[in-house]
CSV table of C-alpha atoms in Angstrom, one decimal:
chain,number,residue,atom,x,y,z
R,11,MET,CA,-2.6,15.0,-171.0
R,12,GLN,CA,-3.4,17.4,-174.0
R,13,VAL,CA,-1.5,20.7,-175.1
R,14,SER,CA,-2.4,23.7,-176.7
R,15,GLU,CA,-1.3,24.8,-180.3
R,16,ARG,CA,0.2,27.9,-178.9
R,17,PHE,CA,2.5,25.4,-176.8
R,18,LEU,CA,3.3,23.3,-179.5
R,19,ALA,CA,4.6,26.3,-181.5
R,20,LEU,CA,6.8,27.6,-178.7
R,21,LEU,CA,8.2,24.3,-178.6
R,22,GLN,CA,9.2,24.0,-182.4
R,23,GLN,CA,10.9,27.6,-181.8
R,24,GLN,CA,12.8,26.5,-179.0
R,25,LEU,CA,14.0,23.3,-180.9
R,26,ALA,CA,14.7,24.9,-184.0
R,27,GLN,CA,17.6,27.1,-182.5
R,28,PHE,CA,19.7,23.9,-182.4
R,29,THR,CA,20.3,24.0,-186.3
R,30,ASP,CA,23.6,25.3,-185.6
R,31,ARG,CA,24.9,22.1,-183.8
R,32,PRO,CA,26.1,19.6,-186.1
R,33,ASP,CA,27.0,17.7,-182.7
R,34,LEU,CA,23.4,17.0,-182.1
R,35,CYS,CA,21.5,14.1,-184.0
R,36,SER,CA,17.9,14.7,-182.6
R,37,LEU,CA,15.6,16.1,-180.2
R,38,VAL,CA,12.4,14.7,-178.6
R,39,VAL,CA,10.1,16.5,-176.3
R,40,TYR,CA,7.5,14.2,-174.4
R,41,VAL,CA,4.5,14.8,-171.9
R,42,ALA,CA,4.1,12.5,-169.1
R,43,LEU,CA,0.7,10.7,-169.0
R,44,PRO,CA,-0.7,9.2,-165.9
R,45,SER,CA,-1.1,5.3,-166.0
R,46,ASP,CA,-3.1,2.8,-164.2
R,47,GLY,CA,0.1,1.2,-162.7
R,48,GLY,CA,1.0,4.8,-161.2
R,49,GLU,CA,4.2,4.9,-163.2
R,50,PRO,CA,3.7,7.7,-165.6
R,51,SER,CA,4.2,6.9,-169.5
R,52,LEU,CA,5.4,9.3,-172.2
R,53,LEU,CA,3.9,10.7,-175.2
R,54,ALA,CA,6.0,12.5,-177.7
R,55,ILE,CA,4.4,15.5,-179.0
R,56,GLY,CA,7.6,17.4,-180.8
R,57,HIS,CA,11.1,16.6,-182.4
R,58,TRP,CA,13.9,18.1,-184.3
R,59,PRO,CA,14.8,18.0,-186.9
R,60,SER,CA,11.8,18.1,-188.8
R,61,GLY,CA,11.9,15.0,-191.0
R,62,LEU,CA,12.4,12.8,-187.6
R,63,SER,CA,9.4,10.4,-187.1
R,64,LEU,CA,7.7,10.5,-183.8
R,65,PRO,CA,8.2,7.5,-181.7
R,66,SER,CA,4.9,5.5,-181.6
R,67,LYS,CA,5.8,3.2,-178.6
R,68,ARG,CA,7.0,4.2,-175.2
R,69,PRO,CA,10.4,5.5,-175.4
R,70,ASP,CA,13.7,3.3,-174.9
R,71,ALA,CA,16.1,5.0,-172.6
R,72,SER,CA,18.9,3.0,-174.3
R,73,PRO,CA,21.1,4.8,-177.0
R,74,ALA,CA,20.3,4.4,-180.4
R,75,SER,CA,23.7,3.0,-181.3
R,76,GLY,CA,26.5,1.3,-179.4
R,77,GLU,CA,27.7,5.0,-178.1
R,78,ASP,CA,26.2,6.2,-174.9
R,79,THR,CA,25.0,9.5,-176.6
R,80,ARG,CA,21.4,9.8,-175.4
R,81,ARG,CA,20.3,11.6,-172.5
R,82,TRP,CA,17.2,12.7,-170.9
R,83,LEU,CA,16.1,16.1,-169.1
R,84,ALA,CA,13.4,15.9,-167.1
R,85,LEU,CA,10.7,18.7,-167.2
R,86,ARG,CA,9.5,18.9,-163.5
R,87,ASP,CA,7.1,20.9,-161.4
R,88,GLY,CA,9.0,20.1,-158.1
R,89,SER,CA,8.2,16.3,-157.4
R,90,LEU,CA,5.6,16.3,-160.4
R,91,LEU,CA,7.2,15.0,-163.6
R,92,LEU,CA,5.4,16.9,-166.6
R,93,GLY,CA,7.7,15.6,-169.5
R,94,ALA,CA,11.2,15.0,-170.7
R,95,LEU,CA,13.6,16.2,-173.4
R,96,ARG,CA,15.2,13.4,-175.2
R,97,VAL,CA,18.7,14.5,-176.5
R,98,ASP,CA,20.6,12.2,-179.0
R,99,SER,CA,24.0,13.4,-179.7
R,100,ARG,CA,27.4,12.4,-181.4
R,101,CYS,CA,29.3,13.1,-178.1
R,102,TRP,CA,29.6,13.1,-174.4
R,103,PRO,CA,29.9,14.8,-172.4
R,104,TRP,CA,28.5,18.0,-174.1
R,105,PRO,CA,30.6,20.9,-174.7
R,106,GLU,CA,29.6,23.5,-172.0
R,107,ALA,CA,27.8,25.9,-174.4
R,108,LEU,CA,25.7,23.6,-175.6
R,109,ARG,CA,24.9,22.1,-172.1
R,110,GLN,CA,23.9,25.3,-171.0
R,111,ARG,CA,21.6,25.9,-173.9
R,112,LEU,CA,20.0,22.3,-173.7
R,113,ASP,CA,19.2,23.3,-169.9
R,114,ALA,CA,17.8,26.7,-170.8
R,115,THR,CA,15.5,24.9,-173.3
R,116,ALA,CA,14.5,22.1,-170.8
R,117,GLN,CA,13.5,25.2,-168.0
R,118,CYS,CA,11.8,27.3,-170.7
R,119,LEU,CA,9.5,24.2,-171.9
R,120,THR,CA,9.2,23.4,-168.2
R,121,GLU,CA,7.5,26.9,-167.5
R,122,ALA,CA,5.5,26.9,-170.7
R,123,LEU,CA,4.2,23.6,-170.2
R,124,LYS,CA,3.2,24.5,-166.3
R,125,LEU,CA,1.3,27.8,-167.9
R,126,ASP,CA,-0.3,25.8,-170.4
R,127,LEU,CA,-1.7,23.4,-168.1
R,128,GLU,CA,-2.8,26.1,-165.5
R,129,GLN,CA,-4.6,27.7,-168.6
R,130,GLN,CA,-6.5,24.6,-169.3
R,131,ARG,CA,-7.4,23.9,-165.9
R,132,LEU,CA,-8.9,27.5,-165.5
R,133,GLY,CA,-10.5,26.9,-169.0
R,134,ARG,CA,-12.2,23.8,-167.7
R,135,GLN,CA,-13.3,25.8,-164.5
R,136,LEU,CA,-14.6,28.4,-166.7
R,137,ALA,CA,-16.6,26.5,-168.7
R,138,LEU,CA,-18.2,24.1,-165.8
R,139,ARG,CA,-19.1,27.8,-164.2
R,140,ASP,CA,-20.8,28.8,-167.5
R,141,ASP,CA,-22.5,25.6,-168.0
R,142,GLN,CA,-24.1,25.8,-164.3
R,143,LEU,CA,-24.8,29.2,-165.1
R,144,LYS,CA,-26.8,28.4,-168.1
R,145,LEU,CA,-28.6,25.6,-166.4
R,146,LEU,CA,-29.8,27.6,-163.5
R,147,VAL,CA,-31.0,30.3,-165.7
R,148,HIS,CA,-32.8,28.1,-168.0
R,149,GLN,CA,-34.5,26.5,-164.9
R,150,LEU,CA,-35.6,29.9,-163.5
R,151,ARG,CA,-37.4,30.6,-166.6
R,152,ASN,CA,-40.1,28.0,-165.6
R,153,PRO,CA,-41.4,29.5,-162.6
R,154,LEU,CA,-41.1,33.0,-163.9
R,155,ALA,CA,-43.3,31.9,-166.6
R,156,ALA,CA,-45.9,30.1,-164.3
R,157,LEU,CA,-46.0,33.5,-162.3
R,158,ARG,CA,-46.8,35.3,-165.5
R,159,THR,CA,-49.6,32.7,-166.4
R,160,PHE,CA,-51.1,32.7,-162.9
R,161,GLY,CA,-51.1,36.3,-163.1
R,162,GLN,CA,-52.8,36.7,-166.3
R,163,LEU,CA,-55.6,34.4,-165.0
R,164,LEU,CA,-56.0,36.5,-162.1
R,165,ARG,CA,-56.5,39.5,-163.8
R,166,ARG,CA,-59.1,38.0,-165.8
R,167,ARG,CA,-60.9,37.2,-162.8
R,168,LEU,CA,-60.6,40.3,-161.3
R,169,ASP,CA,-62.1,42.1,-164.5
R,170,GLY,CA,-64.0,45.1,-163.6
R,171,ASP,CA,-62.2,45.4,-159.9
R,172,SER,CA,-59.8,48.4,-161.2
R,173,SER,CA,-57.9,48.5,-157.5
R,174,ASN,CA,-57.1,44.9,-157.5
R,175,GLN,CA,-56.2,44.9,-161.4
R,176,ASP,CA,-53.6,47.4,-160.5
R,177,LEU,CA,-52.1,45.3,-158.0
R,178,VAL,CA,-52.0,42.4,-160.5
R,179,ASP,CA,-50.7,44.9,-163.1
R,180,HIS,CA,-47.7,45.9,-160.8
R,181,LEU,CA,-46.7,42.2,-160.0
R,182,LEU,CA,-46.7,41.2,-163.7
R,183,ALA,CA,-44.5,44.3,-164.1
R,184,GLU,CA,-42.4,42.9,-161.6
R,185,GLN,CA,-42.1,39.5,-163.3
R,186,GLN,CA,-41.1,41.1,-166.6
R,187,GLN,CA,-38.4,43.1,-164.9
R,188,LEU,CA,-37.2,39.6,-163.3
R,189,ASN,CA,-37.2,38.2,-166.9
R,190,ARG,CA,-35.0,41.2,-167.8
R,191,TYR,CA,-32.6,40.4,-165.0
R,192,VAL,CA,-32.6,36.8,-166.2
R,193,ASP,CA,-31.7,37.6,-169.9
R,194,ALA,CA,-28.7,39.8,-168.5
R,195,ILE,CA,-27.5,37.0,-166.5
R,196,ASP,CA,-27.7,34.7,-169.6
R,197,GLN,CA,-25.9,37.2,-171.7
R,198,LEU,CA,-22.8,36.7,-169.2
R,199,THR,CA,-22.5,33.3,-170.3
R,200,GLU,CA,-21.8,34.3,-173.9
R,201,THR,CA,-18.5,35.6,-173.0
R,202,PRO,CA,-15.9,33.4,-174.6
R,203,ALA,CA,-14.1,31.2,-172.0
R,204,LEU,CA,-10.6,29.6,-172.3
R,205,PRO,CA,-10.8,26.6,-174.4
R,206,ALA,CA,-11.3,23.5,-172.4
R,207,ALA,CA,-8.8,20.5,-172.9
R,208,SER,CA,-11.2,17.8,-174.1
R,209,ALA,CA,-14.1,17.9,-176.3
R,210,ASN,CA,-15.6,15.1,-174.5
R,211,ARG,CA,-18.9,15.3,-173.5
R,212,GLN,CA,-19.3,16.7,-169.9
R,213,PRO,CA,-22.1,15.7,-167.5
R,214,LEU,CA,-24.2,18.7,-166.4
R,215,LEU,CA,-23.9,20.2,-163.0
R,216,LEU,CA,-27.2,19.6,-161.2
R,217,PRO,CA,-27.9,21.9,-158.5
R,218,PRO,CA,-28.6,20.1,-154.8
R,219,ALA,CA,-32.2,20.8,-154.9
R,220,ILE,CA,-32.8,19.5,-158.2
R,221,SER,CA,-30.3,16.2,-158.1
R,222,SER,CA,-32.0,15.3,-154.6
R,223,THR,CA,-33.2,11.9,-154.0
R,224,ALA,CA,-35.8,12.7,-151.9
R,225,GLN,CA,-38.8,10.8,-152.3
R,226,ARG,CA,-42.5,11.9,-152.3
R,227,PRO,CA,-45.9,10.7,-153.7
R,228,LEU,CA,-46.1,11.1,-157.3
R,229,ARG,CA,-49.7,12.6,-156.9
R,230,GLU,CA,-48.1,15.5,-154.8
R,231,VAL,CA,-45.4,16.2,-157.4
R,232,LEU,CA,-48.0,16.3,-160.5
R,233,GLU,CA,-50.7,18.6,-159.1
R,234,PRO,CA,-49.1,21.9,-159.0
R,235,LEU,CA,-47.5,21.1,-162.5
R,236,LEU,CA,-51.0,19.9,-163.8
R,237,GLU,CA,-52.5,23.3,-162.4
R,238,ARG,CA,-50.0,25.5,-164.2
R,239,ALA,CA,-50.5,23.5,-167.8
R,240,ALA,CA,-54.3,23.8,-167.3
R,241,ALA,CA,-53.8,27.7,-166.9
R,242,THR,CA,-51.4,28.2,-169.7
R,243,ALA,CA,-53.6,26.1,-171.8
R,244,ALA,CA,-56.5,28.1,-170.8
R,245,LEU,CA,-54.7,31.4,-171.9
R,246,GLN,CA,-53.7,30.0,-175.2
R,247,HIS,CA,-56.9,28.4,-175.8
R,248,ARG,CA,-55.6,25.1,-176.4
R,249,PRO,CA,-57.2,21.6,-175.5
R,250,TRP,CA,-55.5,20.2,-172.5
R,251,GLN,CA,-55.7,16.5,-171.3
R,252,PRO,CA,-54.7,15.7,-167.8
R,253,PRO,CA,-54.1,12.0,-167.0
R,254,ALA,CA,-56.9,9.8,-166.0
R,255,HIS,CA,-55.5,9.0,-162.6
R,256,LEU,CA,-52.7,10.1,-160.6
R,257,PRO,CA,-50.5,7.3,-158.9
R,258,GLN,CA,-49.7,7.5,-155.2
R,259,ASP,CA,-46.3,5.9,-155.9
R,260,LEU,CA,-43.3,7.6,-154.5
R,261,CYS,CA,-40.8,9.2,-156.7
R,262,PRO,CA,-37.5,11.5,-156.6
R,263,ALA,CA,-39.5,14.9,-156.5
R,264,GLY,CA,-36.8,17.3,-157.5
R,265,ALA,CA,-35.8,15.2,-160.4
R,266,VAL,CA,-39.5,14.2,-161.7
R,267,SER,CA,-40.8,18.0,-161.1
R,268,GLU,CA,-37.8,19.4,-163.2
R,269,ILE,CA,-38.2,16.8,-166.0
R,270,LEU,CA,-41.7,17.2,-166.4
R,271,ALA,CA,-41.5,21.1,-166.3
R,272,ASN,CA,-39.2,21.3,-168.9
R,273,LEU,CA,-41.2,18.9,-171.4
R,274,LEU,CA,-44.3,20.8,-170.5
R,275,GLU,CA,-42.5,24.2,-171.4
R,276,ASN,CA,-41.2,22.6,-174.5
R,277,ALA,CA,-44.7,21.1,-175.5
R,278,PHE,CA,-46.3,24.7,-175.2
R,279,ARG,CA,-43.5,26.6,-176.7
R,280,TYR,CA,-42.6,24.3,-179.7
R,281,SER,CA,-45.9,22.5,-180.9
R,282,GLN,CA,-48.4,24.2,-183.5
R,283,PRO,CA,-50.6,27.1,-181.7
R,284,GLY,CA,-54.1,25.6,-180.8
R,285,GLY,CA,-52.9,22.0,-180.9
R,286,ALA,CA,-54.1,19.7,-178.2
R,287,LEU,CA,-51.4,18.5,-175.7
R,288,GLY,CA,-51.6,16.5,-172.6
R,289,LEU,CA,-49.9,14.3,-169.8
R,290,HIS,CA,-50.5,10.4,-170.1
R,291,CYS,CA,-49.6,8.2,-167.2
R,292,SER,CA,-49.3,4.4,-167.0
R,293,THR,CA,-48.3,1.9,-164.6
R,294,THR,CA,-47.1,-1.7,-164.1
R,295,PRO,CA,-46.1,-3.5,-161.1
R,296,GLU,CA,-42.4,-2.8,-161.9
R,297,GLN,CA,-42.6,1.0,-163.4
R,298,ILE,CA,-44.3,4.3,-164.1
R,299,ALA,CA,-44.5,5.9,-167.4
R,300,LEU,CA,-45.4,9.7,-167.7
R,301,THR,CA,-45.7,11.2,-171.4
R,302,ILE,CA,-45.7,14.6,-172.2
R,303,TRP,CA,-47.7,14.7,-175.7
R,304,ASP,CA,-48.6,17.4,-178.1
R,305,ASP,CA,-50.5,17.3,-181.4
R,306,GLY,CA,-47.2,18.1,-183.8
R,307,PRO,CA,-45.5,18.9,-185.8
R,308,ALA,CA,-43.4,15.5,-185.8
R,309,ILE,CA,-39.6,16.3,-184.7
R,310,PRO,CA,-37.7,15.1,-187.8
R,311,SER,CA,-36.3,11.4,-187.8
R,312,GLU,CA,-32.8,12.5,-188.2
R,313,GLU,CA,-33.1,14.9,-184.9
R,314,ARG,CA,-35.1,12.5,-182.7
R,315,GLU,CA,-31.7,11.7,-180.8
R,316,GLN,CA,-29.7,14.8,-181.3
R,317,ILE,CA,-31.9,17.0,-179.6
R,318,PHE,CA,-31.3,15.5,-176.2
R,319,ALA,CA,-27.5,16.5,-176.5
R,320,LYS,CA,-26.6,19.7,-174.7
R,321,GLY,CA,-27.0,22.8,-176.6
R,322,VAL,CA,-28.8,21.0,-179.8
R,323,ARG,CA,-32.1,22.4,-180.9
R,324,GLY,CA,-34.3,21.1,-183.5
R,325,SER,CA,-35.1,22.7,-186.7
R,326,THR,CA,-38.6,23.4,-185.9
R,327,GLY,CA,-37.7,25.7,-183.0
R,328,GLN,CA,-34.8,27.6,-184.6
R,329,SER,CA,-36.9,30.7,-184.8
R,330,LEU,CA,-38.0,30.8,-180.9
R,331,ALA,CA,-36.2,31.7,-178.3
R,332,GLY,CA,-34.1,28.6,-176.2
R,333,SER,CA,-31.2,27.5,-174.9
R,334,GLY,CA,-31.0,23.6,-175.9
R,335,LEU,CA,-30.5,22.8,-172.4
R,336,GLY,CA,-34.1,21.5,-171.3
R,337,LEU,CA,-34.1,18.1,-172.9
R,338,ALA,CA,-30.2,17.6,-172.0
R,339,LEU,CA,-30.9,18.2,-168.2
R,340,ALA,CA,-34.3,16.1,-168.2
R,341,ARG,CA,-32.7,13.2,-169.8
R,342,GLU,CA,-29.5,13.2,-167.4
R,343,LEU,CA,-32.3,13.6,-164.4
R,344,ALA,CA,-34.1,10.6,-165.7
R,345,GLU,CA,-30.8,8.6,-165.6
R,346,SER,CA,-29.4,9.4,-162.3
R,347,ALA,CA,-33.0,8.5,-160.9
R,348,GLY,CA,-32.4,4.9,-162.3
R,349,GLY,CA,-35.1,5.8,-165.4
R,350,ARG,CA,-35.0,6.9,-168.9
R,351,LEU,CA,-36.3,9.5,-171.0
R,352,GLU,CA,-37.1,8.8,-174.7
R,353,LEU,CA,-39.3,10.4,-177.7
R,354,ILE,CA,-41.8,8.6,-179.4
R,355,VAL,CA,-43.2,9.5,-182.5
R,356,PRO,CA,-46.2,9.6,-183.1
R,357,ALA,CA,-47.5,9.7,-179.6
R,358,ALA,CA,-50.2,7.1,-180.4
R,359,VAL,CA,-47.9,4.1,-180.2
R,360,ILE,CA,-47.7,4.8,-176.5
R,361,ALA,CA,-51.5,4.8,-175.8
R,362,PRO,CA,-54.5,4.8,-178.7
R,363,GLY,CA,-55.8,8.1,-177.3
R,364,LEU,CA,-52.8,10.1,-178.1
R,365,SER,CA,-52.0,12.3,-181.0
R,366,PRO,CA,-51.7,9.9,-184.1
R,367,THR,CA,-49.2,12.7,-185.8
R,368,GLY,CA,-47.5,14.4,-182.5
R,369,ASN,CA,-44.4,13.7,-180.3
R,370,GLY,CA,-44.5,12.0,-177.2
R,371,PHE,CA,-41.7,12.5,-174.6
R,372,ARG,CA,-41.9,9.5,-172.1
R,373,LEU,CA,-40.3,9.5,-168.6
R,374,THR,CA,-39.9,5.9,-167.4
R,375,LEU,CA,-39.3,5.4,-163.8
R,376,PRO,CA,-38.9,2.2,-161.5
R,377,ILE,CA,-41.9,1.6,-158.9
R,378,THR,CA,-40.6,3.1,-155.3
R,379,THR,CA,-42.8,1.1,-152.8
R,380,ALA,CA,-43.6,3.5,-149.9
R,381,PRO,CA,-42.3,2.1,-146.2
R,382,ALA,CA,-44.9,0.1,-144.3
R,383,ALA,CA,-46.3,2.1,-141.4
R,384,THR,CA,-45.4,0.8,-138.2
R,385,THR,CA,-47.7,0.8,-135.2
R,386,SER,CA,-46.1,1.1,-131.6
R,387,PRO,CA,-47.5,-1.3,-128.9
R,388,ALA,CA,-48.8,1.4,-127.0
R,389,ALA,CA,-51.0,2.6,-130.1
R,390,ALA,CA,-52.0,-0.9,-130.7
R,391,GLY,CA,-53.5,-1.1,-127.3
R,392,PRO,CA,-53.4,-4.4,-125.0
R,393,ASN,CA,-53.7,-7.9,-126.3
């Protein structure tokens, strides 16, 4: 359990009011921490007087001297122990005025600690909500970009057909309007949220459709992505190299589709204009390897692992729009599917025909064997 700086400031103010009590030796405030044994342990977080050293071990309920002058006041929320106030005094029982002040301090710290913990809980919820919203906005941009690409290609094919071109222009205008809505939603996530209690890395919240483990043939998953990539490459006048073959092995369709869509979007956005890019596929009896590669520039060596962290973007793409979520999502999806996602530079290390200077993002997945078809006795016919 962690507490905020604001709570610690209030704690010190509460304890400092006892400077007029020579009958007190020390005051120490603890918070309760859960333990594996079920019995909470106590961690010291504040003390008075200021020169006192905080205990480094679990507190001992025994008095500091032969006199029975150590007492504990529990900080409770109903039956839940939040912490404790330890009082070492020079007398027992306490004078009535001192007892009332100590009880009031314990009550004040209890209420403040309850509010502090509730604020942290709300902060975590808001942070998780914002992460989910950012993730959904990020993923929504991929199909919107595909709509724009296919719409622009369609308009080219309808050159000279003014009536149908107008329809396509209207579709493209609506796509732009949707993009503006997405941008507006994205700005909502920039509102400062209450601070979360822990700075540890939190997993991304994956929407059910993305994190689904439903299996489909890899060929069915790849075909629409390849069509989109070929269309985008044609619009950008870039060489595009599809895989030489499409495996029929099963794969977690939702995860693979999202991973490759993100990698392709990054390749088109961040690689050098006019440079070649493609998708390379290789298989072994144990695994499938799918690599999205480009013709550079190569990602600097010191950034090649950092860019997989949530919110981190490489130096080569700082001038372009982006959220830094695509690679983090892709790696987490790969791991959730039992595979891995790694960056290999240069891409030619993966296969000789790939770029000798650019980047290769390789997704490796274990082979999933399709269930054997069963034949009913009726279908098999008589013996």
